[in-house]
C-alpha positions as protocol buffer text, in pm:
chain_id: "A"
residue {
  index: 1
  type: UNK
  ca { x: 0 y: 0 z: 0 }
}
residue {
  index: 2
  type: UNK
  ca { x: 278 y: 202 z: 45 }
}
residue {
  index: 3
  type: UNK
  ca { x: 458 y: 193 z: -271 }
}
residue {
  index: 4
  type: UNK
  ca { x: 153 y: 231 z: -449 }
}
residue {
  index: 5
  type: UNK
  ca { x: 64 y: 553 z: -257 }
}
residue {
  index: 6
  type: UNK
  ca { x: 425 y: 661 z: -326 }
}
residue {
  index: 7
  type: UNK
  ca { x: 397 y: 588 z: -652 }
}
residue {
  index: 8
  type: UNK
  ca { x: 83 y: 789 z: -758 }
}
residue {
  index: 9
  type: UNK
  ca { x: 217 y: 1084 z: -498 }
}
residue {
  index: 10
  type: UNK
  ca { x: 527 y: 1070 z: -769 }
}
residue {
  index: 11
  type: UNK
  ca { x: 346 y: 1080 z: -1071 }
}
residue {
  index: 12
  type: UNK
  ca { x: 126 y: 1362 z: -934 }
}
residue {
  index: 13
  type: UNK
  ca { x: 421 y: 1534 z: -885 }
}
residue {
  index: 14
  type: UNK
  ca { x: 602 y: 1492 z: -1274 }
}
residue {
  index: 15
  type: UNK
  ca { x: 830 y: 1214 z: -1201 }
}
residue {
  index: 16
  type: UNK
  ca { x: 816 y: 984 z: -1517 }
}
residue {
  index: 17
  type: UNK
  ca { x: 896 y: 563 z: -1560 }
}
residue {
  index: 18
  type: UNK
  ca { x: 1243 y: 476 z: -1626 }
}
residue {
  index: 19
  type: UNK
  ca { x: 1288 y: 186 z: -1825 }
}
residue {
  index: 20
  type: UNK
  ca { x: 1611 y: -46 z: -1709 }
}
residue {
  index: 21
  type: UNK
  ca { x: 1718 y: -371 z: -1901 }
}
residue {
  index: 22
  type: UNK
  ca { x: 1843 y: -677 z: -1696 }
}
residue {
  index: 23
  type: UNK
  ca { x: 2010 y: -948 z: -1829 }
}
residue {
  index: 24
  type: UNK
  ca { x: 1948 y: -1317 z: -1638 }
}
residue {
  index: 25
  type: UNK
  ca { x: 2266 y: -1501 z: -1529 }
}
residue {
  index: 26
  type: UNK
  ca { x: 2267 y: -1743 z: -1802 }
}
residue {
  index: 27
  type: UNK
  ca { x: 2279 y: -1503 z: -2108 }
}
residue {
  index: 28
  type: UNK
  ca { x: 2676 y: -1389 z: -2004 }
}
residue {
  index: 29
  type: UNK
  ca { x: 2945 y: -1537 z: -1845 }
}
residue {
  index: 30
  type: UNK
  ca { x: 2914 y: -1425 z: -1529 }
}
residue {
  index: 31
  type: UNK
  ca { x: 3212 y: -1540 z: -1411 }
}
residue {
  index: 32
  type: UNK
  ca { x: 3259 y: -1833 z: -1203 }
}
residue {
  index: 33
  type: UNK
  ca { x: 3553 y: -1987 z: -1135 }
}
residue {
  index: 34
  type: UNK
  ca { x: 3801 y: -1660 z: -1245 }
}
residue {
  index: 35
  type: UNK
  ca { x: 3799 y: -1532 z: -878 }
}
residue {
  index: 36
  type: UNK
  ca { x: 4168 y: -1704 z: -794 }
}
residue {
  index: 37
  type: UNK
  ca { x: 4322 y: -1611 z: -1114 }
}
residue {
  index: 38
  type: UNK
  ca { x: 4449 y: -1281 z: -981 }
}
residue {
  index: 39
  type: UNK
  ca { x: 4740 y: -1230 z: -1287 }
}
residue {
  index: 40
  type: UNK
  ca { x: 4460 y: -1275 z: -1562 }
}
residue {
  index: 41
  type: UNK
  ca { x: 4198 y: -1082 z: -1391 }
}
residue {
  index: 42
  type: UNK
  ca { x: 4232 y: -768 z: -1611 }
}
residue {
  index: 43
  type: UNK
  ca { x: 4147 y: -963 z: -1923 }
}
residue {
  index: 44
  type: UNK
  ca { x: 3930 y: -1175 z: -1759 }
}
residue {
  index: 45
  type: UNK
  ca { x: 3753 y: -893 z: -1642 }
}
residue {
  index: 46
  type: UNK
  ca { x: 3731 y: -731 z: -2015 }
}
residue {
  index: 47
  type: UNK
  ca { x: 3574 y: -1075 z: -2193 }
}
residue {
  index: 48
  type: UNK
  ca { x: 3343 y: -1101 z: -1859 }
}
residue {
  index: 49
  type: UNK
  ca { x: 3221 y: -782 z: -1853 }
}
residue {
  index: 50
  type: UNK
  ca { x: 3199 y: -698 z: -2291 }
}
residue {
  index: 51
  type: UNK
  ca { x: 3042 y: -899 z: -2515 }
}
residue {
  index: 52
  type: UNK
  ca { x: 3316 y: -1012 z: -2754 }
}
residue {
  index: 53
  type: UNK
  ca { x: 3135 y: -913 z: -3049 }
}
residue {
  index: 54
  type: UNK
  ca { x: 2814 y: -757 z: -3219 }
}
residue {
  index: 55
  type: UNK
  ca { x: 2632 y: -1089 z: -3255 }
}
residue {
  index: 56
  type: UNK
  ca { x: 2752 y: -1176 z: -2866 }
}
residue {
  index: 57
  type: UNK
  ca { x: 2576 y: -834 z: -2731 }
}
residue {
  index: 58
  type: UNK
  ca { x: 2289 y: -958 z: -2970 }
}
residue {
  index: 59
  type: UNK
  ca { x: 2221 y: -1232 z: -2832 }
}
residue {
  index: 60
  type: UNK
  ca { x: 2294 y: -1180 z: -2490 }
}
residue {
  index: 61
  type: UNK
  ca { x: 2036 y: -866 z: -2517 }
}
residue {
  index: 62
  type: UNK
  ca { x: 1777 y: -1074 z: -2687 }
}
residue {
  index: 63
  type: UNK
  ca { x: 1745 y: -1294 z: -2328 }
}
residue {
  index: 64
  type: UNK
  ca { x: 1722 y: -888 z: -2147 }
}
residue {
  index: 65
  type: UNK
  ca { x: 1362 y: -849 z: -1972 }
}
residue {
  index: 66
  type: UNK
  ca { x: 1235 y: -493 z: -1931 }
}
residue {
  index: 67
  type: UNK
  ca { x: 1162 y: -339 z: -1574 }
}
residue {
  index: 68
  type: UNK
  ca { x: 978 y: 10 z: -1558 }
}
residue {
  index: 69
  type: UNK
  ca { x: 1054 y: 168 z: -1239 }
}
residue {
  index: 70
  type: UNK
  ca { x: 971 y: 531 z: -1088 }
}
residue {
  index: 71
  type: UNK
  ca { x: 1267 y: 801 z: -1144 }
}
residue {
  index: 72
  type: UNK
  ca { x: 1416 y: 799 z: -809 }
}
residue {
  index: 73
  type: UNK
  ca { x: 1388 y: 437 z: -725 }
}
residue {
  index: 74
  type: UNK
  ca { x: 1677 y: 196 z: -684 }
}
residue {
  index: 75
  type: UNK
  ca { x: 1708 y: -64 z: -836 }
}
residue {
  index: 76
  type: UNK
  ca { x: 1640 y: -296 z: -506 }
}
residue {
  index: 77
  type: UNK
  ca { x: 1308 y: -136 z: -469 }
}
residue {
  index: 78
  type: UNK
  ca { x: 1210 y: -191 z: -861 }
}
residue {
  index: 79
  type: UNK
  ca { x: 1241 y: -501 z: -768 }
}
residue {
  index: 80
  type: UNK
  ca { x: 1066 y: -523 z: -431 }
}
residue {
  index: 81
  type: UNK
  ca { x: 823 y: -307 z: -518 }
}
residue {
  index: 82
  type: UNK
  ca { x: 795 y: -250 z: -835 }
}
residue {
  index: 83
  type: UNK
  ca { x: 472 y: -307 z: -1057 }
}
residue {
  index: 84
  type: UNK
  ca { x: 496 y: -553 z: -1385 }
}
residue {
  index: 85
  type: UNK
  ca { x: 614 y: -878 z: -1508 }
}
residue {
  index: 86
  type: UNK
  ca { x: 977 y: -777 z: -1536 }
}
residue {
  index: 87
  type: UNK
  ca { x: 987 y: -597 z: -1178 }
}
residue {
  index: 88
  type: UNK
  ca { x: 886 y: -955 z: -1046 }
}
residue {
  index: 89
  type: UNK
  ca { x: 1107 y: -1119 z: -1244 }
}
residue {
  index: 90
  type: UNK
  ca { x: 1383 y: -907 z: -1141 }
}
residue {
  index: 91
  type: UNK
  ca { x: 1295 y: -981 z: -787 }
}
residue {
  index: 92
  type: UNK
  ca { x: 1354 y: -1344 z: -825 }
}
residue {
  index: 93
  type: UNK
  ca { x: 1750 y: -1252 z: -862 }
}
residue {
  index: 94
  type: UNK
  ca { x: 1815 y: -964 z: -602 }
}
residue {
  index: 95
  type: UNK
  ca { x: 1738 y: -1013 z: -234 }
}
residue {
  index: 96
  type: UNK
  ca { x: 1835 y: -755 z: -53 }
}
residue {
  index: 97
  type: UNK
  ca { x: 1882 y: -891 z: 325 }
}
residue {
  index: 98
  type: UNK
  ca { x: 1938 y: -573 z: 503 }
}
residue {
  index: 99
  type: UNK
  ca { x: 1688 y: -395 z: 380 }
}
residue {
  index: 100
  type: UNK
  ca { x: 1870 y: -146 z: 153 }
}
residue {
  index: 101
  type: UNK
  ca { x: 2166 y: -33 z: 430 }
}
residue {
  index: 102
  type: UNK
  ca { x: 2414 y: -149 z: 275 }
}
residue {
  index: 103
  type: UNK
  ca { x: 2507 y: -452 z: 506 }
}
residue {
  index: 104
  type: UNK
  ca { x: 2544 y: -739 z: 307 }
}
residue {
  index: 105
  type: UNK
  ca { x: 2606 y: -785 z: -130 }
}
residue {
  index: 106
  type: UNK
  ca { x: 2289 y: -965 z: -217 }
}
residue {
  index: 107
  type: UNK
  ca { x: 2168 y: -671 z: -445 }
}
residue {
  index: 108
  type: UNK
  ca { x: 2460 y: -705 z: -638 }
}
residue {
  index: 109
  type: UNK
  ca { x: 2463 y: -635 z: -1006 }
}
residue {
  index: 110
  type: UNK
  ca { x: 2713 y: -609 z: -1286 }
}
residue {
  index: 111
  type: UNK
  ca { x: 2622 y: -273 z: -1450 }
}
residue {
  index: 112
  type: UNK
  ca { x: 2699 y: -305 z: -1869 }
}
residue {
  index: 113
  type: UNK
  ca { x: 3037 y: -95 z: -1945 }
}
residue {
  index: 114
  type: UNK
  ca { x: 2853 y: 116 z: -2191 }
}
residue {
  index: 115
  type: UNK
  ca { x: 2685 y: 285 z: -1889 }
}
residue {
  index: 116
  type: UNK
  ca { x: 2934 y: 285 z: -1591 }
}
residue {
  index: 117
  type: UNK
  ca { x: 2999 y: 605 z: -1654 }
}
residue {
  index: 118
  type: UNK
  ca { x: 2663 y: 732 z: -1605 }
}
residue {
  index: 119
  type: UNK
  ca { x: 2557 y: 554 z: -1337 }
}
residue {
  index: 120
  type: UNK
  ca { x: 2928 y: 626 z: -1127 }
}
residue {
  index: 121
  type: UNK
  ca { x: 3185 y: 430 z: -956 }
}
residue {
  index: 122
  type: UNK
  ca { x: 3058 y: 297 z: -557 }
}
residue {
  index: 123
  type: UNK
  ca { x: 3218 y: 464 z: -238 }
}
residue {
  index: 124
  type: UNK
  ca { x: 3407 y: 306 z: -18 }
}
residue {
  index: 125
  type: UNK
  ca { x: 3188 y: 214 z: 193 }
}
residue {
  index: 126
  type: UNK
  ca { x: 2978 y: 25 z: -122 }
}
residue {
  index: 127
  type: UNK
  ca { x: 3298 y: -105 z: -262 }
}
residue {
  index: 128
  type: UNK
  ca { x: 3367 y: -312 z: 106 }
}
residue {
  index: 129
  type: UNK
  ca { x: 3045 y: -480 z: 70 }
}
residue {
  index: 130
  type: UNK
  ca { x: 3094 y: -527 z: -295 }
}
residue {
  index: 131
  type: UNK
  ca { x: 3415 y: -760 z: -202 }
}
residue {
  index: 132
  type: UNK
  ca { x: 3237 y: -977 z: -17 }
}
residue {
  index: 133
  type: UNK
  ca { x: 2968 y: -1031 z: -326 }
}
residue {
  index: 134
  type: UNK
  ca { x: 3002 y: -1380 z: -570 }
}
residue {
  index: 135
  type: UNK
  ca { x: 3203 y: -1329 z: -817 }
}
residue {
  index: 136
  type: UNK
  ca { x: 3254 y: -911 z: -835 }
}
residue {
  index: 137
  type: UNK
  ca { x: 3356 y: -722 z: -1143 }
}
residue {
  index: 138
  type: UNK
  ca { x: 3490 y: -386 z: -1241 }
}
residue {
  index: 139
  type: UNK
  ca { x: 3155 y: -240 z: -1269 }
}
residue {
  index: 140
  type: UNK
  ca { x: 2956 y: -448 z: -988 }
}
residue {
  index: 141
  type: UNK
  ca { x: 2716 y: -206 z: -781 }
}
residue {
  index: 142
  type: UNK
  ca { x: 2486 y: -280 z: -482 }
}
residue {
  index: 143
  type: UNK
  ca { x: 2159 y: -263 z: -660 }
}
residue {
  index: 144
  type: UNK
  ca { x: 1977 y: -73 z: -334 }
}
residue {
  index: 145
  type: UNK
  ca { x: 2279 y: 225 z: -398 }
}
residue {
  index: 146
  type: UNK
  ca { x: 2230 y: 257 z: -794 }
}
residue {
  index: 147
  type: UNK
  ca { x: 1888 y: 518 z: -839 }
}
residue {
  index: 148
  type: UNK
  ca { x: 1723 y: 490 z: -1151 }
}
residue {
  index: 149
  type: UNK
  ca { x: 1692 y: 852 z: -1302 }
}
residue {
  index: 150
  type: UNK
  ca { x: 1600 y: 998 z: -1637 }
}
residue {
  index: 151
  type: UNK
  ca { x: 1953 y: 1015 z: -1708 }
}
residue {
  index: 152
  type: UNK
  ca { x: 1965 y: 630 z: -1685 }
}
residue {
  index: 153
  type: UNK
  ca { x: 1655 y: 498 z: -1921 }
}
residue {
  index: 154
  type: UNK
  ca { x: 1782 y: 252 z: -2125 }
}
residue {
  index: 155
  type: UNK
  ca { x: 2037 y: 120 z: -1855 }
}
residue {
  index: 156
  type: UNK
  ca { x: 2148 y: -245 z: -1866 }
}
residue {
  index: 157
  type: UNK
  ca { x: 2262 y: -457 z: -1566 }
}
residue {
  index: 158
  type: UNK
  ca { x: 2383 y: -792 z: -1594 }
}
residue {
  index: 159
  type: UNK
  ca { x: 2244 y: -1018 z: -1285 }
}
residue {
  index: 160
  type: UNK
  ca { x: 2525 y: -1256 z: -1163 }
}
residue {
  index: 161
  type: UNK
  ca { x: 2529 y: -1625 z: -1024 }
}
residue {
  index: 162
  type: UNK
  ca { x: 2517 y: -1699 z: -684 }
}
């Protein structure tokens, strides 16, 4: 009842939906197993995180579901709350045990390279959770610290194993 109340108090006020694409664990390689290979972790890291060619991102985008969230959500409450196939489905992957404080990494997300930029590097304080999370990358975020703005429509995570 909440959200809901939120959300209409947010659309009454001019904030539009942002639409974010997420990509399900089993449309990239995600990364299991290159953890202890600390010497080949920088290209590792690059053939991980980019798809190695046109037909790669293709594909991998094809398996993307939508999720339409508020401007000014995070991503963690798109997918608590959020309204819509995709926002459900997307709640199936991120759990968020602490309640969006930032005590534990089971928000985590891989955001796409394209967009790490936009959406910003974590603090500290996100990066020390971020270590503890399966199987982090270069551009791994807590999903309850990334808000979904305007700026960011069109945004693609990847969801990781684990």
């Amino acid at each position: 009842l909440v959200a809901s109340v939120k959300k209409n108090l947010a659309l009454t006020e001019g904030k539009s939906m942002v639409r974010i694409w997420c990509v399900p664990p089993n449309a990239w390689s995600s990364g299991e197993g290159n953890e202890e290979e600390e010497d080949g972790e920088e290209e590792n890291e690059t053939n991980i995180n980019n798809a190695t060619s046109q037909e790669d991102r293709e594909a991998m985008m094809a398996r993307a579901f939508p999720v339409e969230a508020l401007d000014g959500t995070s991503i963690t409450d798109a997918a608590k709350f959020g309204e819509g196939e995709g926002a459900s489905t997307l709640g199936e992957y991120i759990e968020c045990a602490c309640s969006g404080i930032m005590a534990c990494s089971t928000c985590h997300v891989v955001i796409d390279p394209e967009w790490m930029n936009k959406v910003g590097l974590p603090n500290e304080d996100e990066q020390d959770m971020l270590d503890l999370a399966y199987s982090p990358r270069k551009t791994s975020r807590l999903g309850c610290q990334v808000v979904i703005t305007k700026d960011l429509d069109g945004l693609v995570i990847r969801l990781p194993k684990g």
